Amino acid sequence: MQVKVIDRTALILDIFAQHARSREGKAQVELAQLQYMLPRLRGWGESLSRQAGGRVAGGGGIGTRGPGETKLETDRRRLRARISRLQKDISGMSTGRRVQRGQRRRRDVPSVVIAGYTNAGKSSLLNVLTGAGVLVEDALFATLDPAVRRAETPSGRTFTLTDTVGFVRHLPHQLVDAFRSTLEETAEADLILHVVDGSDAEPEAQIAAVRGVLAEIGAGHVPELVVVNKTDSADPVVLQGLCAREPGSLSISAKTGAGLAALRDAIEAALPRLDVQVKVTVPYSRGDLLARAHAEGEVLATEHIADGTLLQARVPPALAAQLEAVLDDCVQVQA
């Protein structure tokens, strides 16, 4: 009986291939598979001949190559050409994501990324915090394509929340390379929600594995908030020990909703503060600026007076400059 035998890396790549949905996700998985396959390419049967001499392998003269060598070289050339094409395609796809990140930065919208071990409950957490409705499965690597959703803090401040591919111990370097453009979202985030499966037998090992991958992709410097999920099915003793070893961590259950209010407060406290506080009267004709203050900043107080809306808020520097310019214009008109 013939049985296909594969190693751990090939198994992970196969699982990734089954779950890839988007064009970019499929391209990234194919790239990783080809990069893994290239150095392991081998011929079979007659094509195993190498540098045949005399008149063997088709009757060629001394020093001519056998058909196996020719076929292997052809296969390798095709693989390299396909790898090059995929790398160009993925680079082009990542350009759009970089543009979107740049636009969010210009609007000073903070970015929060959900990272963690595979099947730790990251997509479930994204759904309960944003109502995203992304796929949730009790399976390894159910999420391959990053989902970016808009979320708000309890005070109404807007930020983006991104779900990412799950990590594992010793993540194959082919996957890290292929998904590097996607993982850039994590390295450029303002905060990482490091989700841990509290019901796992070895949660500390999960944490170490995830932090290893974060360091590998250049995200080790990003502020981290450890979120221990699945407390509804976890051993209380294990949870107590884990929380003691991870000071500042939060225990939640995305399934039951336990601890989510505290998590939202912790996210708000961890986000970078907007450092420009303004107190201006916004004319009623400039309701667009007032709307932007609510959407992009943190409104502290508003009061409707004769000349417009008296606004006290913390806003991005660019918006603060526009508000002050409107105020200057009003003073010049009155003068």
Coordinates of C-alpha atoms in Angstrom, one line a residue:
M1 CA 0.0 0.0 0.0
Q2 CA 1.3 3.4 -0.9
V3 CA 1.0 6.1 1.7
K4 CA 1.9 9.8 1.2
V5 CA 4.3 10.9 3.9
I6 CA 4.8 14.6 4.6
D7 CA 6.6 16.6 7.2
R8 CA 5.3 19.2 9.7
T9 CA 6.0 22.1 7.3
A10 CA 4.2 20.5 4.4
L11 CA 1.2 19.7 6.7
I12 CA 0.9 23.3 7.8
L13 CA 1.2 24.5 4.2
D14 CA -1.6 22.1 3.2
I15 CA -3.9 23.4 5.9
F16 CA -3.2 27.0 4.8
A17 CA -4.0 26.1 1.2
Q18 CA -7.4 24.6 2.3
H19 CA -8.3 27.8 4.1
A20 CA -7.1 30.5 1.6
R21 CA -10.0 32.5 0.3
S22 CA -8.9 35.8 -1.1
R23 CA -6.7 36.3 -4.1
E24 CA -3.8 37.6 -2.0
G25 CA -4.2 34.7 0.5
K26 CA -4.1 32.1 -2.2
A27 CA -1.0 33.8 -3.8
Q28 CA 0.8 33.9 -0.5
V29 CA 0.1 30.2 0.3
E30 CA 1.2 29.2 -3.2
L31 CA 4.4 31.2 -2.9
A32 CA 5.2 29.5 0.4
Q33 CA 4.5 26.1 -1.1
L34 CA 6.8 26.7 -4.1
Q35 CA 9.6 28.1 -2.0
Y36 CA 9.4 25.0 0.2
M37 CA 9.2 22.7 -2.8
L38 CA 12.0 24.2 -4.9
P39 CA 15.1 22.9 -3.0
R40 CA 13.3 19.5 -2.6
L41 CA 12.5 19.0 -6.2
R42 CA 13.4 15.5 -7.4
G43 CA 13.0 13.4 -10.5
W44 CA 11.3 9.9 -10.6
G45 CA 12.0 6.8 -12.6
E46 CA 14.0 7.3 -15.8
S47 CA 14.4 11.0 -15.1
L48 CA 16.6 10.2 -12.1
S49 CA 19.7 9.9 -14.4
R50 CA 22.4 12.5 -14.0
Q51 CA 25.3 13.5 -16.3
A52 CA 25.0 10.2 -18.2
G53 CA 28.2 9.2 -20.1
G54 CA 28.8 7.1 -23.2
R55 CA 25.6 6.3 -25.2
V56 CA 23.3 5.8 -22.2
A57 CA 20.2 7.8 -21.6
G58 CA 19.2 8.2 -25.1
G59 CA 22.4 7.7 -26.9
G60 CA 24.2 11.0 -26.2
G61 CA 27.9 11.2 -26.2
I62 CA 30.3 11.5 -23.3
G63 CA 29.5 14.4 -21.0
T64 CA 25.9 15.0 -22.3
R65 CA 23.2 15.3 -19.8
G66 CA 20.5 12.7 -19.3
P67 CA 16.8 13.4 -19.7
G68 CA 16.5 13.6 -15.9
E69 CA 18.8 16.5 -15.6
T70 CA 17.0 18.3 -18.4
K71 CA 13.6 17.8 -16.9
L72 CA 14.7 18.8 -13.4
E73 CA 16.3 22.0 -14.7
T74 CA 13.1 22.8 -16.6
D75 CA 11.0 22.2 -13.5
R76 CA 13.2 24.4 -11.4
R77 CA 13.2 27.2 -14.0
R78 CA 9.4 27.1 -14.2
L79 CA 9.1 27.2 -10.4
R80 CA 11.5 30.1 -10.1
A81 CA 9.5 32.0 -12.8
R82 CA 6.3 31.3 -11.0
I83 CA 7.8 32.4 -7.6
S84 CA 9.0 35.6 -9.2
R85 CA 5.6 36.3 -10.6
L86 CA 3.8 35.6 -7.3
Q87 CA 6.3 37.9 -5.5
K88 CA 5.5 40.7 -7.9
D89 CA 1.7 40.2 -7.6
I90 CA 1.8 40.1 -3.8
S91 CA 4.0 43.3 -3.8
G92 CA 1.4 45.0 -5.9
M93 CA -1.5 43.9 -3.6
S94 CA 0.4 45.1 -0.5
T95 CA 0.7 48.6 -2.0
G96 CA -3.1 49.2 -1.6
R97 CA -2.8 48.2 2.1
R98 CA 0.1 50.6 2.6
V99 CA -1.9 53.4 1.1
Q100 CA -4.8 52.7 3.4
R101 CA -2.5 52.6 6.4
G102 CA -1.1 55.9 5.3
Q103 CA -4.5 57.5 5.1
R104 CA -5.4 56.3 8.6
R105 CA -2.2 57.7 9.9
R106 CA -2.9 61.1 8.3
R107 CA -6.3 61.1 10.0
D108 CA -4.5 59.9 13.2
V109 CA -6.7 56.8 13.6
P110 CA -5.0 54.4 16.0
S111 CA -4.4 50.8 14.9
V112 CA -5.0 47.8 17.1
V113 CA -4.0 44.3 15.9
I114 CA -5.3 41.0 17.3
A115 CA -2.5 38.4 17.3
G116 CA -2.1 35.1 18.9
Y117 CA -1.7 31.3 18.6
T118 CA -3.9 29.6 16.1
N119 CA -7.4 28.8 17.4
A120 CA -7.0 31.1 20.4
G121 CA -10.3 32.9 19.6
K122 CA -9.0 36.0 17.7
S123 CA -11.8 36.1 15.2
S124 CA -14.4 35.6 17.9
L125 CA -13.0 38.5 19.8
L126 CA -13.0 40.7 16.6
N127 CA -16.7 39.8 16.1
V128 CA -17.8 40.7 19.6
L129 CA -15.9 44.0 19.6
T130 CA -17.0 45.2 16.2
G131 CA -19.8 43.0 15.0
A132 CA -17.7 42.1 12.0
G133 CA -19.2 38.7 11.3
V134 CA -16.0 37.1 10.1
L135 CA -15.6 33.3 9.9
V136 CA -15.2 31.5 13.2
E137 CA -14.2 27.9 13.2
D138 CA -12.8 25.5 15.9
A139 CA -9.9 24.7 13.5
L140 CA -6.3 25.5 12.9
F141 CA -5.5 28.5 10.7
A142 CA -9.2 29.3 10.0
T143 CA -8.2 32.9 9.3
L144 CA -5.6 33.7 6.7
D145 CA -6.8 37.0 5.3
P146 CA -6.5 40.0 7.6
A147 CA -9.9 41.6 8.4
V148 CA -9.8 45.3 9.3
R149 CA -12.8 46.7 11.0
R150 CA -13.7 50.1 12.6
A151 CA -14.2 50.1 16.3
E152 CA -14.8 52.7 19.0
T153 CA -13.6 53.1 22.6
P154 CA -16.2 53.6 25.4
S155 CA -15.7 57.4 25.0
G156 CA -16.4 57.2 21.3
R157 CA -12.8 57.4 19.9
T158 CA -12.4 55.6 16.6
F159 CA -9.7 53.0 16.0
T160 CA -9.1 50.1 13.6
L161 CA -9.1 46.5 14.8
T162 CA -7.3 43.9 12.6
D163 CA -7.6 40.1 12.8
T164 CA -4.4 38.3 11.7
V165 CA -3.3 34.8 10.8
G166 CA -2.7 32.5 13.8
F167 CA 0.9 31.6 14.8
V168 CA 2.3 28.3 15.8
R169 CA 5.6 27.1 17.3
H170 CA 8.4 27.2 14.8
L171 CA 6.3 28.8 12.1
P172 CA 7.8 27.8 8.8
H173 CA 10.1 30.5 7.5
Q174 CA 8.5 30.2 4.0
L175 CA 5.2 31.3 5.5
V176 CA 6.8 34.2 7.4
D177 CA 8.4 35.4 4.1
A178 CA 5.2 34.9 2.0
F179 CA 2.9 36.6 4.5
R180 CA 5.4 39.4 5.4
S181 CA 3.4 42.0 3.5
T182 CA 0.3 41.0 5.5
L183 CA 2.1 40.9 8.8
E184 CA 3.4 44.4 8.3
E185 CA 0.0 45.5 9.7
T186 CA 1.1 44.1 13.0
A187 CA 4.6 45.7 13.0
E188 CA 3.0 49.1 12.4
A189 CA 0.2 48.9 14.9
D190 CA -0.2 51.1 18.0
L191 CA -1.3 48.2 20.2
I192 CA -1.2 44.4 19.9
L193 CA -4.0 42.4 21.6
H194 CA -2.1 39.2 22.3
V195 CA -4.9 36.6 22.6
V196 CA -4.1 33.4 24.6
D197 CA -6.2 30.3 24.8
G198 CA -6.7 30.0 28.6
S199 CA -8.1 26.5 28.2
D200 CA -5.0 25.2 26.5
A201 CA -2.8 22.8 28.4
E202 CA 0.4 24.9 27.8
P203 CA -0.7 28.6 27.5
E204 CA 2.8 29.8 28.4
A205 CA 4.3 27.9 25.4
Q206 CA 1.7 29.6 23.2
I207 CA 2.8 33.0 24.5
A208 CA 6.5 32.3 23.9
A209 CA 5.8 31.1 20.4
V210 CA 3.7 34.1 19.4
R211 CA 6.3 36.5 20.9
G212 CA 9.0 34.8 18.9
V213 CA 7.1 35.3 15.6
L214 CA 6.4 38.9 16.6
A215 CA 10.1 39.6 17.1
E216 CA 10.9 37.9 13.8
I217 CA 8.5 40.2 11.8
G218 CA 9.8 43.3 13.6
A219 CA 6.8 43.8 15.9
G220 CA 8.6 43.2 19.2
H221 CA 8.6 46.9 20.0
V222 CA 4.8 47.4 19.7
P223 CA 2.9 47.7 23.1
E224 CA 1.2 44.5 24.0
L225 CA -1.9 43.7 26.0
V226 CA -2.2 40.0 26.9
V227 CA -5.8 38.9 26.7
V228 CA -6.5 35.4 28.2
N229 CA -9.6 34.1 26.3
K230 CA -11.9 31.1 26.9
T231 CA -12.1 31.6 30.6
D232 CA -15.5 29.9 30.5
S233 CA -13.8 26.5 29.8
A234 CA -10.4 27.1 31.5
D235 CA -9.0 25.6 34.7
P236 CA -9.2 28.4 37.4
V237 CA -5.9 27.3 38.9
V238 CA -4.2 27.5 35.5
L239 CA -5.7 31.0 34.9
Q240 CA -4.6 32.2 38.3
G241 CA -1.0 31.1 37.6
L242 CA -1.0 32.5 34.1
C243 CA -2.3 35.9 35.2
A244 CA 0.3 36.0 38.0
R245 CA 3.1 35.4 35.4
E246 CA 1.6 38.0 33.0
P247 CA 1.0 41.2 35.1
G248 CA -1.5 43.5 33.5
S249 CA -3.2 40.8 31.5
L250 CA -7.0 40.5 31.2
S251 CA -9.2 37.4 31.4
I252 CA -12.2 37.3 29.1
S253 CA -14.6 35.0 27.4
A254 CA -15.5 36.1 23.8
K255 CA -18.2 33.4 24.0
T256 CA -20.0 34.7 27.1
G257 CA -18.9 38.3 27.1
A258 CA -17.2 38.1 30.5
G259 CA -14.5 40.8 30.9
L260 CA -15.2 42.6 27.6
A261 CA -16.1 45.9 29.3
A262 CA -12.8 45.9 31.1
L263 CA -11.0 45.0 27.9
R264 CA -12.6 48.0 26.1
D265 CA -11.4 50.3 28.9
A266 CA -7.9 48.9 28.8
I267 CA -7.7 49.4 25.0
E268 CA -8.7 53.0 25.4
A269 CA -6.1 53.6 28.1
A270 CA -3.4 52.0 26.0
L271 CA -4.0 53.9 22.8
P272 CA -1.7 56.8 22.1
R273 CA -3.2 60.1 23.3
L274 CA -4.0 62.9 21.0
D275 CA -1.7 65.7 22.2
V276 CA -3.6 68.8 21.0
Q277 CA -6.4 70.2 23.1
V278 CA -8.5 72.9 21.7
K279 CA -11.2 75.2 22.9
V280 CA -12.8 77.0 19.9
T281 CA -16.1 78.3 18.7
V282 CA -17.1 76.5 15.5
P283 CA -19.5 78.4 13.3
Y284 CA -22.8 76.7 12.6
S285 CA -21.8 76.9 8.9
R286 CA -18.8 74.6 9.6
G287 CA -20.6 71.6 10.9
D288 CA -18.2 69.4 8.9
L289 CA -15.4 70.4 11.3
L290 CA -17.5 69.5 14.3
A291 CA -18.3 66.2 12.8
R292 CA -14.6 65.5 12.2
A293 CA -13.9 66.4 15.9
H294 CA -16.3 63.7 17.0
A295 CA -15.0 61.1 14.4
E296 CA -11.3 61.7 14.7
G297 CA -10.8 63.1 18.2
E298 CA -12.1 63.0 21.7
V299 CA -14.8 65.6 22.4
L300 CA -14.7 66.8 26.0
A301 CA -17.6 69.2 26.0
T302 CA -19.8 71.2 23.6
E303 CA -22.1 74.2 24.2
H304 CA -24.3 75.9 21.7
I305 CA -23.9 79.7 21.8
A306 CA -25.0 82.6 19.5
D307 CA -21.9 82.5 17.3
G308 CA -21.7 78.7 16.9
T309 CA -20.8 75.6 19.0
L310 CA -18.2 76.0 21.7
L311 CA -16.0 73.0 21.4
Q312 CA -13.5 71.6 23.9
A313 CA -11.7 68.5 22.5
R314 CA -8.5 66.6 22.0
V315 CA -7.9 66.4 18.2
P316 CA -5.2 65.5 15.7
P317 CA -2.7 68.3 15.0
A318 CA -4.0 68.7 11.4
L319 CA -7.6 69.2 12.6
A320 CA -6.5 71.5 15.4
A321 CA -4.8 73.7 12.8
Q322 CA -8.0 73.9 10.7
L323 CA -10.1 74.8 13.7
E324 CA -7.7 77.5 14.7
A325 CA -7.7 78.8 11.1
V326 CA -11.5 79.1 11.2
L327 CA -11.3 80.9 14.5
D328 CA -8.7 83.4 13.0
D329 CA -11.0 84.0 10.0
C330 CA -13.9 84.7 12.2
V331 CA -11.9 87.2 14.3
Q332 CA -10.7 89.0 11.1
V333 CA -14.3 89.2 9.8
Q334 CA -15.6 90.7 13.1
A335 CA -12.7 93.2 13.1

